Structure formats: structure tokens, C-alpha cells
Amino acid sequence: MRTLYNTVLWVPVSKVGRFRIIPTGGRTYVGRKVLDQPMQALVRREPVSAISAYPELDGAPAYKQAEAYWDESEPGQALPYYQAALAERELVLAADDPATLRVRLRVAQGLLATRNYGRAIAWFELVTPQLVEVFGPHHELTRAATEAITGARLMVGGPRSEAQLLADIVAADAMVDDAAQLLRDRAALGKALLACGDIAEAVEALTQVVRDAPPGHPDTAVYRKALVEACGVVEARGKKRDVQLAAAARRLLSGADAPTST
């Protein structure tokens, strides 16, 4: 974030606003203005989960064991049980149901705790926008995810290292029959490439994700938004080849058969 001021003789006299900085390579960047919400808009009720119709999920052995390990500060031990519990929940609950999101966050945190930084970043990239949408930007779960992805990136060592790590993970995904994992990891790779300034490659990666994303799934909305943001960066730079890629991506986004989250 950066704050821009109106100045007189280099003395700040009034604030123009806060801007989110999107790197476009080298020392160049695009600034997106952040709109401050009025205080009353920040007060949110705790979202209601559909898990009340499936009480057996909270009593499932995998979930109970995961919670026990987590309470004992053993995230590595808890991780496989949370992954099993998440699979059970996603069979009957939406991916962005509050009860599902809590377990998704635990999976991401478990991956981070076990130093699986690339896959942790991919999970946090997916789940953080969903936490913002469902719980709000100031909820403790949202803050935990935001802080965790920052920590993961610090451990990786920067956008270029992150992109290389995620590229290796995407290549490894070809050996595993898990379409959701591949989409998640490839989307994170696309965002890392965008941060590196490899904008054409970022648009291509995110376009492939949106093309393969399942219609009617909440994750698809996150992937589409990432592609829209990448297109905006491309169009701000104005390079002809990249603009053509962005135009093709926008046609995919607006097409009658485009995957959506509704």
C-alpha cells in the first residue's frame, strides 16, 4: 500500500487516497485506489453455515483428531486429518461455506507449518478472498490468512523464487490425479508471474485456469477475478502482444459458455 498526498512545495497538505501497488516488472507499477469503507459497513454478523444440517461432520473421527492435534500445537500431525475432514465437508457443503472455510484455512496453515510453502501459498491465495467475502476483511480468520501468506512469501524469498517453486509444483501435479489441486497451484503460479513482471505468462496461466475451472464452483469466482486483475495490468502497460492476450482472455470471461461461480 502507498498513500498519495497533494503537496505544496513538497509539503503534504491533503490526502488523495491509499493505493494498492501492483508490480509490472522493474521499477514500474500500477496503482489501484483503495476505497475506505464507512465504519458502519465494517460491522458484520457471523455468517451462518449449512453444517447444522450435517452434525455428523463435526463428530467425524478425522475432524475430531485434527482438532485434538491442533489444540496440542501439532499442526503437522493435524494436517492429514484436516485434509480428510475437508474432503468429507466438500462432499456436502459449499467450498465457501463458513464451516468449510475454517477447515480450508487449517489445511493452508498446516502446509505452512510443515514448510510446504508453495502449496501453502496456493491455498492462501484461494481461501483469503473467500474469507474476505464470507467473514469480512477484519475478521480474525481473514487476518490470520493474510499474515500467513506474507510469512510464507518471506520464507520463499521473493516473487521470482515463488514463481519457480510454483512452476515446479505445477509440473509435479501432472503425476497426481487431482484437478482441483492443479487449478489452485496454477492460479498461484499465474499471480506469482504477474508479481515478477512476466505478464504475458501470467495471463496465459490464469486463462488456462479459468478455461478448466468447473462451472458453478465458488473457487471459479476467485480465479476469474485474478484473470481480470491480470488483464487490467496488461492493458495499463499497453504492449501490443500482451493486449491481444488480454483481449482473448476477456472474450473467455464474457463468453456465453464461460465458467462462472453461479
PDB file of C-alpha atoms in Angstrom:
ATOM      1  CA  MET A   1       0.000   0.000   0.000  1.00  0.00           C
ATOM      2  CA  ARG A   2       1.072   3.580  -0.639  1.00  0.00           C
ATOM      3  CA  THR A   3      -0.618   6.830   0.371  1.00  0.00           C
ATOM      4  CA  LEU A   4      -0.614   9.703  -2.128  1.00  0.00           C
ATOM      5  CA  TYR A   5      -0.824  13.336  -0.939  1.00  0.00           C
ATOM      6  CA  ASN A   6      -1.354  16.669  -2.642  1.00  0.00           C
ATOM      7  CA  THR A   7       1.711  18.787  -1.887  1.00  0.00           C
ATOM      8  CA  VAL A   8       2.710  22.453  -1.956  1.00  0.00           C
ATOM      9  CA  LEU A   9       6.460  22.952  -2.230  1.00  0.00           C
ATOM     10  CA  TRP A  10       6.851  19.270  -1.345  1.00  0.00           C
ATOM     11  CA  VAL A  11       4.828  19.720   1.867  1.00  0.00           C
ATOM     12  CA  PRO A  12       1.812  17.356   2.064  1.00  0.00           C
ATOM     13  CA  VAL A  13      -1.409  19.335   2.532  1.00  0.00           C
ATOM     14  CA  SER A  14      -4.178  16.814   1.802  1.00  0.00           C
ATOM     15  CA  LYS A  15      -4.506  13.085   1.241  1.00  0.00           C
ATOM     16  CA  VAL A  16      -5.553  11.889  -2.211  1.00  0.00           C
ATOM     17  CA  GLY A  17      -6.071   8.311  -1.063  1.00  0.00           C
ATOM     18  CA  ARG A  18      -4.442   4.945  -0.470  1.00  0.00           C
ATOM     19  CA  PHE A  19      -3.339   2.844  -3.436  1.00  0.00           C
ATOM     20  CA  ARG A  20      -2.583  -0.861  -3.760  1.00  0.00           C
ATOM     21  CA  ILE A  21       0.649  -1.254  -5.716  1.00  0.00           C
ATOM     22  CA  ILE A  22       0.688  -3.954  -8.416  1.00  0.00           C
ATOM     23  CA  PRO A  23       4.251  -4.548  -9.733  1.00  0.00           C
ATOM     24  CA  THR A  24       4.600  -4.760 -13.503  1.00  0.00           C
ATOM     25  CA  GLY A  25       8.325  -5.500 -13.661  1.00  0.00           C
ATOM     26  CA  GLY A  26      11.433  -3.485 -12.849  1.00  0.00           C
ATOM     27  CA  ARG A  27      10.569  -0.233 -11.131  1.00  0.00           C
ATOM     28  CA  THR A  28       7.193   0.192 -12.812  1.00  0.00           C
ATOM     29  CA  TYR A  29       3.867  -0.427 -11.162  1.00  0.00           C
ATOM     30  CA  VAL A  30       0.135   0.153 -11.428  1.00  0.00           C
ATOM     31  CA  GLY A  31      -1.718   1.813  -8.554  1.00  0.00           C
ATOM     32  CA  ARG A  32      -5.262   0.752  -7.714  1.00  0.00           C
ATOM     33  CA  LYS A  33      -7.105   3.104  -5.362  1.00  0.00           C
ATOM     34  CA  VAL A  34      -8.369   1.569  -2.137  1.00  0.00           C
ATOM     35  CA  LEU A  35     -11.803   2.838  -1.149  1.00  0.00           C
ATOM     36  CA  ASP A  36     -12.207   3.219   2.599  1.00  0.00           C
ATOM     37  CA  GLN A  37     -15.490   1.783   3.830  1.00  0.00           C
ATOM     38  CA  PRO A  38     -17.580   3.728   6.338  1.00  0.00           C
ATOM     39  CA  MET A  39     -17.328   2.292   9.823  1.00  0.00           C
ATOM     40  CA  GLN A  40     -20.904   1.028   9.893  1.00  0.00           C
ATOM     41  CA  ALA A  41     -20.203  -1.068   6.788  1.00  0.00           C
ATOM     42  CA  LEU A  42     -17.438  -2.881   8.628  1.00  0.00           C
ATOM     43  CA  VAL A  43     -19.776  -4.375  11.210  1.00  0.00           C
ATOM     44  CA  ARG A  44     -20.785  -7.834  10.054  1.00  0.00           C
ATOM     45  CA  ARG A  45     -22.792 -10.624  11.540  1.00  0.00           C
ATOM     46  CA  GLU A  46     -21.134 -14.010  11.902  1.00  0.00           C
ATOM     47  CA  PRO A  47     -22.081 -15.926   8.729  1.00  0.00           C
ATOM     48  CA  VAL A  48     -24.440 -18.881   9.049  1.00  0.00           C
ATOM     49  CA  SER A  49     -23.174 -22.291   7.959  1.00  0.00           C
ATOM     50  CA  ALA A  50     -25.208 -25.112   6.472  1.00  0.00           C
ATOM     51  CA  ILE A  51     -23.322 -27.555   8.699  1.00  0.00           C
ATOM     52  CA  SER A  52     -26.272 -27.599  11.096  1.00  0.00           C
ATOM     53  CA  ALA A  53     -27.919 -29.972   8.619  1.00  0.00           C
ATOM     54  CA  TYR A  54     -24.896 -32.290   8.827  1.00  0.00           C
ATOM     55  CA  PRO A  55     -23.971 -32.523  12.524  1.00  0.00           C
ATOM     56  CA  GLU A  56     -22.045 -35.711  11.839  1.00  0.00           C
ATOM     57  CA  LEU A  57     -19.281 -33.666  10.197  1.00  0.00           C
ATOM     58  CA  ASP A  58     -18.147 -32.090  13.456  1.00  0.00           C
ATOM     59  CA  GLY A  59     -18.281 -35.513  15.077  1.00  0.00           C
ATOM     60  CA  ALA A  60     -16.340 -37.262  12.308  1.00  0.00           C
ATOM     61  CA  PRO A  61     -13.212 -39.082  13.562  1.00  0.00           C
ATOM     62  CA  ALA A  62     -10.900 -37.248  11.147  1.00  0.00           C
ATOM     63  CA  TYR A  63     -12.115 -33.821  12.209  1.00  0.00           C
ATOM     64  CA  LYS A  64     -12.026 -34.614  15.918  1.00  0.00           C
ATOM     65  CA  GLN A  65      -8.493 -35.986  15.632  1.00  0.00           C
ATOM     66  CA  ALA A  66      -7.394 -32.937  13.641  1.00  0.00           C
ATOM     67  CA  GLU A  67      -8.773 -30.595  16.277  1.00  0.00           C
ATOM     68  CA  ALA A  68      -7.099 -32.580  19.053  1.00  0.00           C
ATOM     69  CA  TYR A  69      -3.690 -32.365  17.374  1.00  0.00           C
ATOM     70  CA  TRP A  70      -4.204 -28.662  16.631  1.00  0.00           C
ATOM     71  CA  ASP A  71      -5.067 -27.938  20.265  1.00  0.00           C
ATOM     72  CA  GLU A  72      -1.832 -29.725  21.213  1.00  0.00           C
ATOM     73  CA  SER A  73       0.128 -27.422  18.858  1.00  0.00           C
ATOM     74  CA  GLU A  74       0.904 -30.273  16.463  1.00  0.00           C
ATOM     75  CA  PRO A  75      -0.076 -28.818  13.052  1.00  0.00           C
ATOM     76  CA  GLY A  76       1.961 -31.372  11.138  1.00  0.00           C
ATOM     77  CA  GLN A  77       0.114 -34.213  12.827  1.00  0.00           C
ATOM     78  CA  ALA A  78      -3.204 -32.432  12.313  1.00  0.00           C
ATOM     79  CA  LEU A  79      -2.703 -31.728   8.606  1.00  0.00           C
ATOM     80  CA  PRO A  80      -3.634 -35.125   7.076  1.00  0.00           C
ATOM     81  CA  TYR A  81      -6.707 -35.316   9.310  1.00  0.00           C
ATOM     82  CA  TYR A  82      -7.801 -31.827   8.302  1.00  0.00           C
ATOM     83  CA  GLN A  83      -7.326 -32.802   4.652  1.00  0.00           C
ATOM     84  CA  ALA A  84      -9.538 -35.856   5.190  1.00  0.00           C
ATOM     85  CA  ALA A  85     -12.115 -33.760   7.059  1.00  0.00           C
ATOM     86  CA  LEU A  86     -12.094 -31.188   4.254  1.00  0.00           C
ATOM     87  CA  ALA A  87     -12.794 -33.861   1.660  1.00  0.00           C
ATOM     88  CA  GLU A  88     -15.780 -35.013   3.756  1.00  0.00           C
ATOM     89  CA  ARG A  89     -17.137 -31.489   4.078  1.00  0.00           C
ATOM     90  CA  GLU A  90     -16.792 -30.601   0.429  1.00  0.00           C
ATOM     91  CA  LEU A  91     -18.973 -33.590  -0.477  1.00  0.00           C
ATOM     92  CA  VAL A  92     -21.994 -31.914   1.114  1.00  0.00           C
ATOM     93  CA  LEU A  93     -21.065 -28.285   1.868  1.00  0.00           C
ATOM     94  CA  ALA A  94     -20.136 -25.472  -0.483  1.00  0.00           C
ATOM     95  CA  ALA A  95     -16.446 -24.651  -0.774  1.00  0.00           C
ATOM     96  CA  ASP A  96     -17.160 -21.187   0.614  1.00  0.00           C
ATOM     97  CA  ASP A  97     -19.435 -22.336   3.433  1.00  0.00           C
ATOM     98  CA  PRO A  98     -18.082 -20.905   6.721  1.00  0.00           C
ATOM     99  CA  ALA A  99     -17.516 -24.402   8.137  1.00  0.00           C
ATOM    100  CA  THR A 100     -15.612 -25.437   5.012  1.00  0.00           C
ATOM    101  CA  LEU A 101     -13.514 -22.272   5.002  1.00  0.00           C
ATOM    102  CA  ARG A 102     -12.383 -22.850   8.573  1.00  0.00           C
ATOM    103  CA  VAL A 103     -11.003 -26.265   7.613  1.00  0.00           C
ATOM    104  CA  ARG A 104      -9.509 -24.939   4.375  1.00  0.00           C
ATOM    105  CA  LEU A 105      -7.642 -22.361   6.421  1.00  0.00           C
ATOM    106  CA  ARG A 106      -6.359 -25.077   8.743  1.00  0.00           C
ATOM    107  CA  VAL A 107      -5.088 -27.063   5.754  1.00  0.00           C
ATOM    108  CA  ALA A 108      -3.237 -23.997   4.478  1.00  0.00           C
ATOM    109  CA  GLN A 109      -1.801 -23.303   7.921  1.00  0.00           C
ATOM    110  CA  GLY A 110      -0.754 -26.939   8.268  1.00  0.00           C
ATOM    111  CA  LEU A 111       1.076 -26.808   4.946  1.00  0.00           C
ATOM    112  CA  LEU A 112       2.846 -23.645   6.056  1.00  0.00           C
ATOM    113  CA  ALA A 113       3.806 -25.167   9.398  1.00  0.00           C
ATOM    114  CA  THR A 114       5.320 -28.183   7.615  1.00  0.00           C
ATOM    115  CA  ARG A 115       7.333 -25.885   5.307  1.00  0.00           C
ATOM    116  CA  ASN A 116       5.353 -26.812   2.200  1.00  0.00           C
ATOM    117  CA  TYR A 117       5.465 -23.166   1.238  1.00  0.00           C
ATOM    118  CA  GLY A 118       4.390 -23.386  -2.401  1.00  0.00           C
ATOM    119  CA  ARG A 119       1.223 -25.356  -1.778  1.00  0.00           C
ATOM    120  CA  ALA A 120       0.513 -23.217   1.298  1.00  0.00           C
ATOM    121  CA  ILE A 121       0.712 -20.055  -0.816  1.00  0.00           C
ATOM    122  CA  ALA A 122      -1.627 -21.610  -3.388  1.00  0.00           C
ATOM    123  CA  TRP A 123      -4.180 -22.415  -0.677  1.00  0.00           C
ATOM    124  CA  PHE A 124      -3.920 -18.968   0.918  1.00  0.00           C
ATOM    125  CA  GLU A 125      -4.307 -17.288  -2.498  1.00  0.00           C
ATOM    126  CA  LEU A 126      -7.568 -19.181  -2.935  1.00  0.00           C
ATOM    127  CA  VAL A 127      -9.014 -19.060   0.559  1.00  0.00           C
ATOM    128  CA  THR A 128      -8.166 -15.461   1.530  1.00  0.00           C
ATOM    129  CA  PRO A 129     -10.563 -13.795  -0.954  1.00  0.00           C
ATOM    130  CA  GLN A 130     -13.252 -16.240   0.159  1.00  0.00           C
ATOM    131  CA  LEU A 131     -12.638 -15.374   3.812  1.00  0.00           C
ATOM    132  CA  VAL A 132     -12.916 -11.678   2.961  1.00  0.00           C
ATOM    133  CA  GLU A 133     -16.196 -12.291   1.139  1.00  0.00           C
ATOM    134  CA  VAL A 134     -17.766 -14.502   3.818  1.00  0.00           C
ATOM    135  CA  PHE A 135     -16.310 -13.214   7.108  1.00  0.00           C
ATOM    136  CA  GLY A 136     -15.136  -9.728   6.117  1.00  0.00           C
ATOM    137  CA  PRO A 137     -11.667  -8.201   5.820  1.00  0.00           C
ATOM    138  CA  HIS A 138     -11.260  -7.573   9.556  1.00  0.00           C
ATOM    139  CA  HIS A 139     -12.263 -10.987  10.885  1.00  0.00           C
ATOM    140  CA  GLU A 140      -9.632 -12.911  12.836  1.00  0.00           C
ATOM    141  CA  LEU A 141      -9.653 -15.732  10.257  1.00  0.00           C
ATOM    142  CA  THR A 142      -9.064 -13.298   7.404  1.00  0.00           C
ATOM    143  CA  ARG A 143      -6.254 -11.600   9.285  1.00  0.00           C
ATOM    144  CA  ALA A 144      -4.678 -14.962  10.061  1.00  0.00           C
ATOM    145  CA  ALA A 145      -4.679 -15.892   6.368  1.00  0.00           C
ATOM    146  CA  THR A 146      -3.285 -12.513   5.297  1.00  0.00           C
ATOM    147  CA  GLU A 147      -0.467 -12.663   7.818  1.00  0.00           C
ATOM    148  CA  ALA A 148       0.309 -16.285   6.982  1.00  0.00           C
ATOM    149  CA  ILE A 149       0.707 -15.738   3.242  1.00  0.00           C
ATOM    150  CA  THR A 150       3.026 -12.818   3.962  1.00  0.00           C
ATOM    151  CA  GLY A 151       5.119 -15.077   6.173  1.00  0.00           C
ATOM    152  CA  ALA A 152       5.179 -17.819   3.531  1.00  0.00           C
ATOM    153  CA  ARG A 153       6.417 -15.383   0.904  1.00  0.00           C
ATOM    154  CA  LEU A 154       9.149 -14.134   3.204  1.00  0.00           C
ATOM    155  CA  MET A 155      10.328 -17.703   3.679  1.00  0.00           C
ATOM    156  CA  VAL A 156      10.341 -18.354  -0.076  1.00  0.00           C
ATOM    157  CA  GLY A 157      12.443 -15.277  -0.788  1.00  0.00           C
ATOM    158  CA  GLY A 158      10.577 -13.124  -3.293  1.00  0.00           C
ATOM    159  CA  PRO A 159       8.334 -13.321  -6.367  1.00  0.00           C
ATOM    160  CA  ARG A 160      10.918 -14.896  -8.663  1.00  0.00           C
ATOM    161  CA  SER A 161      11.688 -17.695  -6.206  1.00  0.00           C
ATOM    162  CA  GLU A 162       7.974 -18.125  -5.559  1.00  0.00           C
ATOM    163  CA  ALA A 163       7.237 -18.432  -9.269  1.00  0.00           C
ATOM    164  CA  GLN A 164       9.973 -21.039  -9.742  1.00  0.00           C
ATOM    165  CA  LEU A 165       8.763 -23.023  -6.747  1.00  0.00           C
ATOM    166  CA  LEU A 166       5.178 -22.984  -8.001  1.00  0.00           C
ATOM    167  CA  ALA A 167       6.268 -23.901 -11.531  1.00  0.00           C
ATOM    168  CA  ASP A 168       7.962 -26.999 -10.103  1.00  0.00           C
ATOM    169  CA  ILE A 169       4.830 -27.822  -8.116  1.00  0.00           C
ATOM    170  CA  VAL A 170       2.587 -27.455 -11.179  1.00  0.00           C
ATOM    171  CA  ALA A 171       4.896 -29.799 -13.076  1.00  0.00           C
ATOM    172  CA  ALA A 172       4.646 -32.312 -10.223  1.00  0.00           C
ATOM    173  CA  ASP A 173       0.844 -32.027 -10.291  1.00  0.00           C
ATOM    174  CA  ALA A 174       0.882 -33.873 -13.608  1.00  0.00           C
ATOM    175  CA  MET A 175       1.784 -37.007 -11.668  1.00  0.00           C
ATOM    176  CA  VAL A 176      -1.282 -36.727  -9.392  1.00  0.00           C
ATOM    177  CA  ASP A 177      -4.914 -37.085 -10.428  1.00  0.00           C
ATOM    178  CA  ASP A 178      -6.192 -34.019  -8.584  1.00  0.00           C
ATOM    179  CA  ALA A 179      -7.753 -31.427 -10.870  1.00  0.00           C
ATOM    180  CA  ALA A 180      -8.607 -29.037  -8.037  1.00  0.00           C
ATOM    181  CA  GLN A 181      -5.006 -29.041  -6.802  1.00  0.00           C
ATOM    182  CA  LEU A 182      -3.690 -28.350 -10.293  1.00  0.00           C
ATOM    183  CA  LEU A 183      -6.055 -25.400 -10.738  1.00  0.00           C
ATOM    184  CA  ARG A 184      -5.123 -24.000  -7.335  1.00  0.00           C
ATOM    185  CA  ASP A 185      -1.373 -24.299  -7.914  1.00  0.00           C
ATOM    186  CA  ARG A 186      -1.517 -22.969 -11.479  1.00  0.00           C
ATOM    187  CA  ALA A 187      -3.571 -19.963 -10.373  1.00  0.00           C
ATOM    188  CA  ALA A 188      -0.985 -19.170  -7.692  1.00  0.00           C
ATOM    189  CA  LEU A 189       1.751 -19.512 -10.321  1.00  0.00           C
ATOM    190  CA  GLY A 190      -0.090 -17.035 -12.531  1.00  0.00           C
ATOM    191  CA  LYS A 191      -0.245 -14.483  -9.726  1.00  0.00           C
ATOM    192  CA  ALA A 192       3.436 -15.015  -8.904  1.00  0.00           C
ATOM    193  CA  LEU A 193       4.364 -14.471 -12.546  1.00  0.00           C
ATOM    194  CA  LEU A 194       2.337 -11.264 -12.521  1.00  0.00           C
ATOM    195  CA  ALA A 195       4.294 -10.058  -9.478  1.00  0.00           C
ATOM    196  CA  CYS A 196       7.539 -10.862 -11.343  1.00  0.00           C
ATOM    197  CA  GLY A 197       6.507  -8.749 -14.318  1.00  0.00           C
ATOM    198  CA  ASP A 198       6.101 -11.819 -16.574  1.00  0.00           C
ATOM    199  CA  ILE A 199       2.690 -10.536 -17.546  1.00  0.00           C
ATOM    200  CA  ALA A 200       2.080 -12.475 -20.754  1.00  0.00           C
ATOM    201  CA  GLU A 201       2.943 -15.731 -18.998  1.00  0.00           C
ATOM    202  CA  ALA A 202       0.685 -14.757 -16.101  1.00  0.00           C
ATOM    203  CA  VAL A 203      -2.284 -14.122 -18.377  1.00  0.00           C
ATOM    204  CA  GLU A 204      -1.686 -17.402 -20.205  1.00  0.00           C
ATOM    205  CA  ALA A 205      -1.534 -19.367 -16.939  1.00  0.00           C
ATOM    206  CA  LEU A 206      -4.645 -17.726 -15.487  1.00  0.00           C
ATOM    207  CA  THR A 207      -6.528 -18.083 -18.766  1.00  0.00           C
ATOM    208  CA  GLN A 208      -5.861 -21.826 -18.696  1.00  0.00           C
ATOM    209  CA  VAL A 209      -7.119 -21.971 -15.113  1.00  0.00           C
ATOM    210  CA  VAL A 210     -10.369 -20.183 -15.961  1.00  0.00           C
ATOM    211  CA  ARG A 211     -10.827 -22.330 -19.049  1.00  0.00           C
ATOM    212  CA  ASP A 212     -10.519 -25.509 -16.955  1.00  0.00           C
ATOM    213  CA  ALA A 213     -12.395 -24.260 -13.887  1.00  0.00           C
ATOM    214  CA  PRO A 214     -15.654 -26.064 -13.110  1.00  0.00           C
ATOM    215  CA  PRO A 215     -18.833 -24.039 -13.592  1.00  0.00           C
ATOM    216  CA  GLY A 216     -20.911 -23.453 -10.524  1.00  0.00           C
ATOM    217  CA  HIS A 217     -17.980 -23.780  -8.120  1.00  0.00           C
ATOM    218  CA  PRO A 218     -17.112 -20.932  -5.695  1.00  0.00           C
ATOM    219  CA  ASP A 219     -13.385 -21.264  -6.450  1.00  0.00           C
ATOM    220  CA  THR A 220     -14.062 -20.268 -10.047  1.00  0.00           C
ATOM    221  CA  ALA A 221     -15.006 -16.740  -8.981  1.00  0.00           C
ATOM    222  CA  VAL A 222     -11.574 -16.324  -7.365  1.00  0.00           C
ATOM    223  CA  TYR A 223      -9.777 -17.492 -10.499  1.00  0.00           C
ATOM    224  CA  ARG A 224     -11.845 -15.231 -12.727  1.00  0.00           C
ATOM    225  CA  LYS A 225     -11.099 -12.225 -10.541  1.00  0.00           C
ATOM    226  CA  ALA A 226      -7.367 -12.986 -10.727  1.00  0.00           C
ATOM    227  CA  LEU A 227      -7.550 -13.097 -14.517  1.00  0.00           C
ATOM    228  CA  VAL A 228      -9.473  -9.806 -14.618  1.00  0.00           C
ATOM    229  CA  GLU A 229      -6.753  -8.192 -12.494  1.00  0.00           C
ATOM    230  CA  ALA A 230      -4.012  -9.539 -14.767  1.00  0.00           C
ATOM    231  CA  CYS A 231      -5.844  -8.198 -17.816  1.00  0.00           C
ATOM    232  CA  GLY A 232      -6.023  -4.791 -16.161  1.00  0.00           C
ATOM    233  CA  VAL A 233      -2.254  -4.772 -15.644  1.00  0.00           C
ATOM    234  CA  VAL A 234      -1.692  -5.797 -19.257  1.00  0.00           C
ATOM    235  CA  GLU A 235      -3.943  -3.060 -20.580  1.00  0.00           C
ATOM    236  CA  ALA A 236      -2.247  -0.461 -18.374  1.00  0.00           C
ATOM    237  CA  ARG A 237       1.123  -1.357 -19.877  1.00  0.00           C
ATOM    238  CA  GLY A 238      -0.217  -1.257 -23.408  1.00  0.00           C
ATOM    239  CA  LYS A 239       2.204  -3.649 -25.126  1.00  0.00           C
ATOM    240  CA  LYS A 240       0.535  -4.866 -28.307  1.00  0.00           C
ATOM    241  CA  ARG A 241       1.119  -8.625 -27.940  1.00  0.00           C
ATOM    242  CA  ASP A 242       0.107  -8.581 -24.292  1.00  0.00           C
ATOM    243  CA  VAL A 243      -3.012  -6.547 -25.049  1.00  0.00           C
ATOM    244  CA  GLN A 244      -4.021  -9.157 -27.614  1.00  0.00           C
ATOM    245  CA  LEU A 245      -3.661 -11.855 -24.943  1.00  0.00           C
ATOM    246  CA  ALA A 246      -5.789  -9.798 -22.575  1.00  0.00           C
ATOM    247  CA  ALA A 247      -8.453  -9.318 -25.236  1.00  0.00           C
ATOM    248  CA  ALA A 248      -8.629 -13.074 -25.766  1.00  0.00           C
ATOM    249  CA  ALA A 249      -8.866 -13.589 -22.005  1.00  0.00           C
ATOM    250  CA  ARG A 250     -11.692 -11.085 -21.725  1.00  0.00           C
ATOM    251  CA  ARG A 251     -13.560 -12.876 -24.502  1.00  0.00           C
ATOM    252  CA  LEU A 252     -13.242 -16.065 -22.468  1.00  0.00           C
ATOM    253  CA  LEU A 253     -14.525 -14.262 -19.386  1.00  0.00           C
ATOM    254  CA  SER A 254     -17.507 -12.800 -21.196  1.00  0.00           C
ATOM    255  CA  GLY A 255     -18.375 -15.786 -23.392  1.00  0.00           C
ATOM    256  CA  ALA A 256     -21.753 -17.444 -23.063  1.00  0.00           C
ATOM    257  CA  ASP A 257     -20.120 -20.737 -22.036  1.00  0.00           C
ATOM    258  CA  ALA A 258     -17.573 -19.162 -19.661  1.00  0.00           C
ATOM    259  CA  PRO A 259     -17.260 -20.942 -16.299  1.00  0.00           C
ATOM    260  CA  THR A 260     -18.800 -18.871 -13.537  1.00  0.00           C
ATOM    261  CA  SER A 261     -19.450 -19.260  -9.846  1.00  0.00           C
ATOM    262  CA  THR A 262     -23.220 -19.063 -10.222  1.00  0.00           C
TER     263      THR A 262
END
